[in-house]
Short mmCIF file of C-alpha atoms and ligand atoms in Angstrom, two decimals:
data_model
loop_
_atom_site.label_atom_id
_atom_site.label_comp_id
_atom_site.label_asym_id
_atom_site.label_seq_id
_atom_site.Cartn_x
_atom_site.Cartn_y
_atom_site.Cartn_z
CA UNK A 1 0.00 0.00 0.00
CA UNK A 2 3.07 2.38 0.13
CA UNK A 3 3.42 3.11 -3.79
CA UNK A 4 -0.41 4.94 -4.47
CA UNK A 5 -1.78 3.98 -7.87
CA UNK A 6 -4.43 6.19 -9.32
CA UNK A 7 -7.91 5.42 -8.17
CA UNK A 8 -6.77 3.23 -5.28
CA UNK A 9 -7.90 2.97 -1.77
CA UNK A 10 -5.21 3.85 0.65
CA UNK A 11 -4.76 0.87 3.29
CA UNK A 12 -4.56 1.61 6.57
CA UNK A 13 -1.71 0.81 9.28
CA UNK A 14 -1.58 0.76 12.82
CA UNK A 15 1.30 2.62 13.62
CA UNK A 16 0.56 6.08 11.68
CA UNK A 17 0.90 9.15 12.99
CA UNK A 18 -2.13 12.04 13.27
CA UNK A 19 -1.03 13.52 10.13
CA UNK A 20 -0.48 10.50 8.01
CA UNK A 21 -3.95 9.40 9.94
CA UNK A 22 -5.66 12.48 8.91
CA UNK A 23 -4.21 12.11 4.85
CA UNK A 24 -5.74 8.70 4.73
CA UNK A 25 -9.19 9.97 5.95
CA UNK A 26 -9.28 12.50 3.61
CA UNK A 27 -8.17 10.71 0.74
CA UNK A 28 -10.95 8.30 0.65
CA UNK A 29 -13.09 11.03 1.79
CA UNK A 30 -12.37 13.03 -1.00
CA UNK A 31 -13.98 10.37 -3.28
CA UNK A 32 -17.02 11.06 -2.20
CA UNK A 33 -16.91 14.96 -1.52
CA UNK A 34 -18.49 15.50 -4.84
CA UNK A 35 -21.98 13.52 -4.29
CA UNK A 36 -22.22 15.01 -0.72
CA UNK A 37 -21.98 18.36 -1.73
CA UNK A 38 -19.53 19.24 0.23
CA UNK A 39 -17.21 21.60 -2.03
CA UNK A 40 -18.00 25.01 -2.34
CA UNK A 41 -16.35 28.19 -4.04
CA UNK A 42 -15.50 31.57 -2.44
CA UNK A 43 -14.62 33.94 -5.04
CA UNK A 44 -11.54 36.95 -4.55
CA UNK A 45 -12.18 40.24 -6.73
CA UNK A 46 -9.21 41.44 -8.46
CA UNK A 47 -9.32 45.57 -8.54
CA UNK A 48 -8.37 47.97 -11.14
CA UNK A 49 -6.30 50.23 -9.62
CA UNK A 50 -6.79 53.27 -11.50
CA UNK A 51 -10.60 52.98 -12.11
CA UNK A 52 -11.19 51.16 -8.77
CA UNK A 53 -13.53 48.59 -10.62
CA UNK A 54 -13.83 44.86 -10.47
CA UNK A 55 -13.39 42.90 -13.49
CA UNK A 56 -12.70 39.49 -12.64
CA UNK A 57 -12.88 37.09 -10.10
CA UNK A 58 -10.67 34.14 -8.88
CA UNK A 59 -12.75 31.15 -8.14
CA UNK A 60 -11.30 29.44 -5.09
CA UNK A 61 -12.23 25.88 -3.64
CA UNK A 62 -13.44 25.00 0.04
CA UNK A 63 -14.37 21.59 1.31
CA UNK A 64 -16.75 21.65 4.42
CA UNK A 65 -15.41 18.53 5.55
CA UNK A 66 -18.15 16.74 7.93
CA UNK A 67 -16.11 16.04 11.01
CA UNK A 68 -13.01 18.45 10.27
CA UNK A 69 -14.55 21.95 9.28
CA UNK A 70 -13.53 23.46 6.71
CA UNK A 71 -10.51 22.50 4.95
CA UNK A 72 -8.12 24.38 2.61
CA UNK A 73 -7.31 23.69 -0.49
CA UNK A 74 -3.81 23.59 0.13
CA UNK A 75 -4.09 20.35 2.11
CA UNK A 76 -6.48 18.69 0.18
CA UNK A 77 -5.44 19.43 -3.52
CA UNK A 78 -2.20 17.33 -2.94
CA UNK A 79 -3.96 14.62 -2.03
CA UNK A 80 -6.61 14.94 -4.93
CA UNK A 81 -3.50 14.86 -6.93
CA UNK A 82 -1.92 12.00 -5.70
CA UNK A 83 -5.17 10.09 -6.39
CA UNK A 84 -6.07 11.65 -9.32
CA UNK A 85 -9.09 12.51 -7.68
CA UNK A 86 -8.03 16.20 -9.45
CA UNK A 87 -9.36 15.49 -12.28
CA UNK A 88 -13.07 15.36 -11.47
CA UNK A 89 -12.86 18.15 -8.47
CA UNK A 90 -11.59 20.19 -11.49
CA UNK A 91 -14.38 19.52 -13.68
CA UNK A 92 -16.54 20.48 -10.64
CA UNK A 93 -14.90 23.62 -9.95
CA UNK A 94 -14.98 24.91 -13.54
CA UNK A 95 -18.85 24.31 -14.23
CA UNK A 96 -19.56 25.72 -10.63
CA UNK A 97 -17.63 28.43 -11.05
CA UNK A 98 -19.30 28.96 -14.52
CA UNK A 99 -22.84 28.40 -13.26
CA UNK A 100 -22.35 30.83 -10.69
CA UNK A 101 -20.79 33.40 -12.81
CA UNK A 102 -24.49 33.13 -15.55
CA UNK A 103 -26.44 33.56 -12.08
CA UNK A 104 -24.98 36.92 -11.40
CA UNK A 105 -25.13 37.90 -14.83
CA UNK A 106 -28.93 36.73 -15.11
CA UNK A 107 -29.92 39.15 -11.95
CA UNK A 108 -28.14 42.12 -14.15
CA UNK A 109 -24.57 42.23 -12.30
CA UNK A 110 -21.81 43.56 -14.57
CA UNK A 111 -20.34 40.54 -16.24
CA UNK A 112 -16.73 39.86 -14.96
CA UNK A 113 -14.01 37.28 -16.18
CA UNK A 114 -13.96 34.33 -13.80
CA UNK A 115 -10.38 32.65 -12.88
CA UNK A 116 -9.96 28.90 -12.52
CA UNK A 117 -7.19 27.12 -11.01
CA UNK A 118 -5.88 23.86 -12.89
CA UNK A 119 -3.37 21.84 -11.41
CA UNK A 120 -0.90 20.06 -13.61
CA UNK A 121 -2.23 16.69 -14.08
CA UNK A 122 -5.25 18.02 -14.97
CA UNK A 123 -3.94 20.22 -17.45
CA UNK A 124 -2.33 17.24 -19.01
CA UNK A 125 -5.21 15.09 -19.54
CA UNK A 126 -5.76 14.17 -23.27
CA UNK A 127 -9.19 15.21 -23.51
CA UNK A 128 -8.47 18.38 -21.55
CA UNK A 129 -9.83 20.91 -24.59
CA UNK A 130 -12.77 18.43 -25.15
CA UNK A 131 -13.84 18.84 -21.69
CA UNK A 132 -13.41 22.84 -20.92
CA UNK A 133 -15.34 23.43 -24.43
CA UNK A 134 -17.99 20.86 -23.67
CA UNK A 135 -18.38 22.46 -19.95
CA UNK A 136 -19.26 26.13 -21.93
CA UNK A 137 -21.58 24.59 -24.36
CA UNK A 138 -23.57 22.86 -21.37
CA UNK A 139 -23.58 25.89 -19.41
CA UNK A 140 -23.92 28.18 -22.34
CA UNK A 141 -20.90 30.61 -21.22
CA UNK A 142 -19.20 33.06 -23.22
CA UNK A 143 -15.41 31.97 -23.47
CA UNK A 144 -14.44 35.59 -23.15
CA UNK A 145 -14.99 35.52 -19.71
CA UNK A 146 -13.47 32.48 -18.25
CA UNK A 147 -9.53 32.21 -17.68
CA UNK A 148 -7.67 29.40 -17.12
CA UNK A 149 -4.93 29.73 -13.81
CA UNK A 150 -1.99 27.43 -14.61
CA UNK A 151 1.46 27.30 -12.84
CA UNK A 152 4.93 27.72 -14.63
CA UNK A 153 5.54 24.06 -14.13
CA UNK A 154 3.10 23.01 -16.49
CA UNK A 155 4.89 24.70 -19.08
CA UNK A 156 7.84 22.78 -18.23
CA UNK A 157 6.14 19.82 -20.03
CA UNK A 158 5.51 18.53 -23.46
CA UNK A 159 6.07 21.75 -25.00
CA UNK A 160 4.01 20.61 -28.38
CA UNK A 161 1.13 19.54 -26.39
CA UNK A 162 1.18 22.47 -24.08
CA UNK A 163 1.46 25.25 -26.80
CA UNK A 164 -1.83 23.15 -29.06
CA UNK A 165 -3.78 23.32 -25.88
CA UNK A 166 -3.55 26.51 -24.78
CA UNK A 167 -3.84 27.94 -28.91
CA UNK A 168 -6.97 25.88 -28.71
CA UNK A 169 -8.32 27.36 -25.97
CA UNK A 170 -7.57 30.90 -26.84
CA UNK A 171 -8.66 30.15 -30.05
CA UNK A 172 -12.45 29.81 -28.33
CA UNK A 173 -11.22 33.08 -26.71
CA UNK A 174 -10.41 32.01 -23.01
CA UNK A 175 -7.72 33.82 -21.37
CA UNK A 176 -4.87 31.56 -19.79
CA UNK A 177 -3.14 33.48 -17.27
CA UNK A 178 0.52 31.73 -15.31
CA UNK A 179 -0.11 31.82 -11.35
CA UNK A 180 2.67 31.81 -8.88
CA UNK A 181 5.00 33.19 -11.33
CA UNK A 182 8.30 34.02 -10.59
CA UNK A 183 8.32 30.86 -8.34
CA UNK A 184 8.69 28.28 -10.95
CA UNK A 185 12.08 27.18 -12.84
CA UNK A 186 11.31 28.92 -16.06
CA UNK A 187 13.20 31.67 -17.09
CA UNK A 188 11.32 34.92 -17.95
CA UNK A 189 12.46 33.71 -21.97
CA UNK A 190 9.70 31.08 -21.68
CA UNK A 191 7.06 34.14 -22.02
CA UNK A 192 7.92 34.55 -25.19
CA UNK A 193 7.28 30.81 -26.43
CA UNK A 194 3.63 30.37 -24.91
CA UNK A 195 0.25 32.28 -25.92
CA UNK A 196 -0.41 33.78 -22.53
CA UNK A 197 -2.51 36.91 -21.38
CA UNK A 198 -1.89 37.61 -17.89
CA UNK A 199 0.78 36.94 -15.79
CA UNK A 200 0.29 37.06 -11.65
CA UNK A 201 3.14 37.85 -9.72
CA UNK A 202 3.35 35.90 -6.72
CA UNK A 203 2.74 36.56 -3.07
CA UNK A 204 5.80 36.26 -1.94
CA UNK A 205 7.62 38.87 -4.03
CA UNK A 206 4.92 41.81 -2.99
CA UNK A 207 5.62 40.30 0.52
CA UNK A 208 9.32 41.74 -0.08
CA UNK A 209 8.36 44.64 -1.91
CA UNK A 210 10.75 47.57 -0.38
CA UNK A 211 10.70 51.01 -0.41
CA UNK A 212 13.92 50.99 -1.82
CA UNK A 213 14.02 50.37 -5.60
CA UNK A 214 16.92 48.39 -6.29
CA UNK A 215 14.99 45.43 -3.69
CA UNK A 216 12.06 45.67 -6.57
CA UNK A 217 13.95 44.81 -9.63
CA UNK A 218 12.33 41.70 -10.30
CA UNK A 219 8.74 43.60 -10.07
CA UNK A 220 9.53 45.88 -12.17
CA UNK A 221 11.30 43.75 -14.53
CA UNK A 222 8.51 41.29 -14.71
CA UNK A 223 6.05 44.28 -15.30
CA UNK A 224 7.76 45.80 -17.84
CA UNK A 225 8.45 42.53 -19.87
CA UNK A 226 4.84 41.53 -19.69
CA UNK A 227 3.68 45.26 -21.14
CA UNK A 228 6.41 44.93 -24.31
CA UNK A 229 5.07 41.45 -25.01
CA UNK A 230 1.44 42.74 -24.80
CA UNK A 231 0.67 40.24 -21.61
CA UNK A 232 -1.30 41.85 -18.46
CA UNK A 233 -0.21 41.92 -14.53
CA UNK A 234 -1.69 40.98 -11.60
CA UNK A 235 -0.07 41.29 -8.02
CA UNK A 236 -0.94 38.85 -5.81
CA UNK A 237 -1.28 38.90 -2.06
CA UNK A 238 -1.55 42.69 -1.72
CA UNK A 239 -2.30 43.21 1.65
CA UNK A 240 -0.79 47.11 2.66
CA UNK A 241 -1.40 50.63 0.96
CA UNK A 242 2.19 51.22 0.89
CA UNK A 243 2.58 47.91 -1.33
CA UNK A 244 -0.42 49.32 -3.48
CA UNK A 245 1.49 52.66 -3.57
CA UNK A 246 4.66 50.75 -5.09
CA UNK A 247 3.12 48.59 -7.45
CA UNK A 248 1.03 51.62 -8.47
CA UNK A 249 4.76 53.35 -9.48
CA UNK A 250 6.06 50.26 -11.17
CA UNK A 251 2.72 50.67 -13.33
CA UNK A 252 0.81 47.58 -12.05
CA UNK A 253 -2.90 47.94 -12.64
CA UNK A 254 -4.47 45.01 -11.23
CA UNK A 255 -4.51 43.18 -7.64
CA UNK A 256 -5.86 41.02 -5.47
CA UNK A 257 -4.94 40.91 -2.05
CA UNK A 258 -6.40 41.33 1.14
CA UNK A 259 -5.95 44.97 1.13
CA UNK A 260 -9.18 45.52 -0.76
CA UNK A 261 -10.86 41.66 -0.26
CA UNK A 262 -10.62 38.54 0.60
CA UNK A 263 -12.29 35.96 -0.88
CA UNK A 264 -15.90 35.94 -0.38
CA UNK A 265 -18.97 33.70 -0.57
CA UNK A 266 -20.99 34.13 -3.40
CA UNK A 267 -23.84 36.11 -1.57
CA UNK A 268 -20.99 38.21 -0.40
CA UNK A 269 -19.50 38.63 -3.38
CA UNK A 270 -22.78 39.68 -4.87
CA UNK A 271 -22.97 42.72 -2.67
CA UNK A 272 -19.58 43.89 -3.25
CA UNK A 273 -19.77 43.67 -6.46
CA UNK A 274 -22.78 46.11 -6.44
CA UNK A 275 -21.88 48.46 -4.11
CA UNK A 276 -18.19 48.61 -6.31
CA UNK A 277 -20.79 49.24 -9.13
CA UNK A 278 -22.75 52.07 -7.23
CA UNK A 279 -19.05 54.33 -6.60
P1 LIG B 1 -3.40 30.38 -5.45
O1 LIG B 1 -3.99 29.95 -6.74
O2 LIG B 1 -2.09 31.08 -5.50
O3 LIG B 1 -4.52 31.27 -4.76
C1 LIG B 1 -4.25 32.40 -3.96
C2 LIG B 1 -4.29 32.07 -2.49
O4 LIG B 1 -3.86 33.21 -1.74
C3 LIG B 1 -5.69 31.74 -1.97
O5 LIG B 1 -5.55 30.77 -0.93
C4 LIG B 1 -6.14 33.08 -1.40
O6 LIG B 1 -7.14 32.96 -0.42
C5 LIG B 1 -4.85 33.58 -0.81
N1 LIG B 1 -4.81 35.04 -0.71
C6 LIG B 1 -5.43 35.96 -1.47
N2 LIG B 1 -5.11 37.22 -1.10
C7 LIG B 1 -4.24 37.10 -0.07
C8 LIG B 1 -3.53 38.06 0.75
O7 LIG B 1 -3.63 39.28 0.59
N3 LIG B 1 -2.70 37.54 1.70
C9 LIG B 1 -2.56 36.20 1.91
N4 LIG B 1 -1.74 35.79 2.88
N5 LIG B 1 -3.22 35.27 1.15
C10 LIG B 1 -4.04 35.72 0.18
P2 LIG B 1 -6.46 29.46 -0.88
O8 LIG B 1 -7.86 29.77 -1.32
O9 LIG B 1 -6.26 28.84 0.45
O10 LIG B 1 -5.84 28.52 -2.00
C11 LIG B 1 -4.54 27.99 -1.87
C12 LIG B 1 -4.11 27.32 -3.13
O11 LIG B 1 -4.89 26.14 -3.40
C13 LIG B 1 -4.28 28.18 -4.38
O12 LIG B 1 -3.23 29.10 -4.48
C14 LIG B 1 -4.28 27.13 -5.46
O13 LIG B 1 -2.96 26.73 -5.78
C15 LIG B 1 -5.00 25.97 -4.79
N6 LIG B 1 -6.43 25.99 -5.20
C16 LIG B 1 -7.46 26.68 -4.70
N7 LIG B 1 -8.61 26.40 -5.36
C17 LIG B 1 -8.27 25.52 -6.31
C18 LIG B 1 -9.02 24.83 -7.35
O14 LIG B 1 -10.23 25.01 -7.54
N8 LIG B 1 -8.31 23.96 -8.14
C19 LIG B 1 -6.96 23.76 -7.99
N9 LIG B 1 -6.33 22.90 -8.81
N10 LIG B 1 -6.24 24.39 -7.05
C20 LIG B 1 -6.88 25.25 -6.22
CA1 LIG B 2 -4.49 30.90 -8.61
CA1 LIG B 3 -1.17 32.33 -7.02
CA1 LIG B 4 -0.33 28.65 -5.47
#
């Protein structure tokens, strides 16, 4: 039972510690997460800066785990992974986070672009473009407003396979945007290769952001490269005014960060997206 094959139960030992314990639960719990209903999405705006509107969202998962509360993703997403449970949670997520977004545009909200996050072995499924355009058709959703959220490490694979995918997709007009960047082995070269839109700067490097200029370098050199090849920005993780106020000088125009929201529950999100509507 050491060596996890996909779709297999773990087996339990005697002898495991809490955490191992508490992987093993979850693993076979997450199998049947979907049928109980027990994902939900909490969505984080992602501001303008200059106009101080909203026009897009990052769908986020939460699992409101019967006996543990509510879990992050960050504990359970590995383990989907190792399972290969990822591949349906995925599919959930996308046509939830879809469905949701035609609700709010039904009751007359401004329609926004909604983020998705795909891990890696989801993004290298075979059928991957099959299933993302057959999850629009069902829900009737305009392409234009979904974006895919996919780590540098992806791009690290197959590079053939990788670049037909994501022309495919943009083809149908969805935006693919590279998360975490700047955390990832490739090189800022790599931009150049793939058909991308946005890039997101990671957490950690608008943690760091200084007051002192020659501490930003990488900031401003990943925000400048993305403007000459035509590719957008978004900081991550902004959580002060004074990192706003730096970003703002470096020419950033869109974050998301605590500073002006966390993630929110759909009801919630419906009311701040209103009242950012009514300024
Ligand atoms: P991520 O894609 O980098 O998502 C951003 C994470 O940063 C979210 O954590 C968000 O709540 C958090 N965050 C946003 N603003 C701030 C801030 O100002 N300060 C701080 N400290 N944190 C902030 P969350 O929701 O716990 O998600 C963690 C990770 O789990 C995500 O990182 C993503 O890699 C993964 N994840 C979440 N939902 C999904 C999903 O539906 N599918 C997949 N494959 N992965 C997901
Ligand atoms: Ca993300
Ligand atoms: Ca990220
Ligand atoms: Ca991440």
């Amino acid at each position: 039972a050491k060596e996890q094959g996909k779709n297999q139960y773990r087996v339990y030992h005697s002898g495991m510690d809490i955490q191992s314990y508490r992987s093993f639960m979850l693993q076979n719990d997450l199998r049947k997460a979907i049928e109980r209903e027990e994902f939900t999405l909490v969505f984080q705006p992602r501001v303008d800066i200059d106009q101080g509107t909203i026009k897009s969202a990052e769908a986020l998962i939460r699992w409101e785990h019967l006996s543990w509360g509510t879990l992050s993703p960050s504990e359970f997403i590995p383990l989907a992974e190792e399972t290969g449970q990822i591949v349906k949670i995925g599919e959930w997520v996308l046509r939830n986070a879809l469905q949701q977004s035609s609700a709010w545009q039904k009751k007359g909200l401004p329609p926004i672009r909604v983020a998705v996050n795909f891990s890696a072995q989801q993004f290298l499924q075979k059928d991957l473009y099959e299933t993302i355009n057959g999850i629009l058709i069902e829900t009737n959703f305009n392409p234009e407003l979904l974006e895919i959220e996919i780590t540098e490490s992806i791009l690290m694979g197959n590079q053939t396979t990788i670049t037909k995918t994501l022309n495919q997709l943009r083809k149908l007009g969805v935006h693919i945007s590279i998360d975490d960047f700047g955390t990832g082995y490739s090189s800022l070269n790599y931009l150049r290769r793939f058909p991308v839109d946005t890039i997101k700067i990671d957490r950690s490097f608008i943690k760091d952001i200084s007051t002192l200029p020659k501490n930003n370098m990488l900031i401003s050199t990943i925000i400048s490269l993305a403007d000459s090849l035509n590719m957008s920005v978004v900081a991550e993780g902004v959580e002060t005014i004074e990192q706003l106020n730096i970003l703002r000088k470096y020419n950033c125009k869109v974050i998301q960060g605590y500073l002006f929201s966390p993630p929110l529950s759909p009801l919630d999100f419906e009311s701040f997206l209103q009242k950012s509507e009514e300024k």
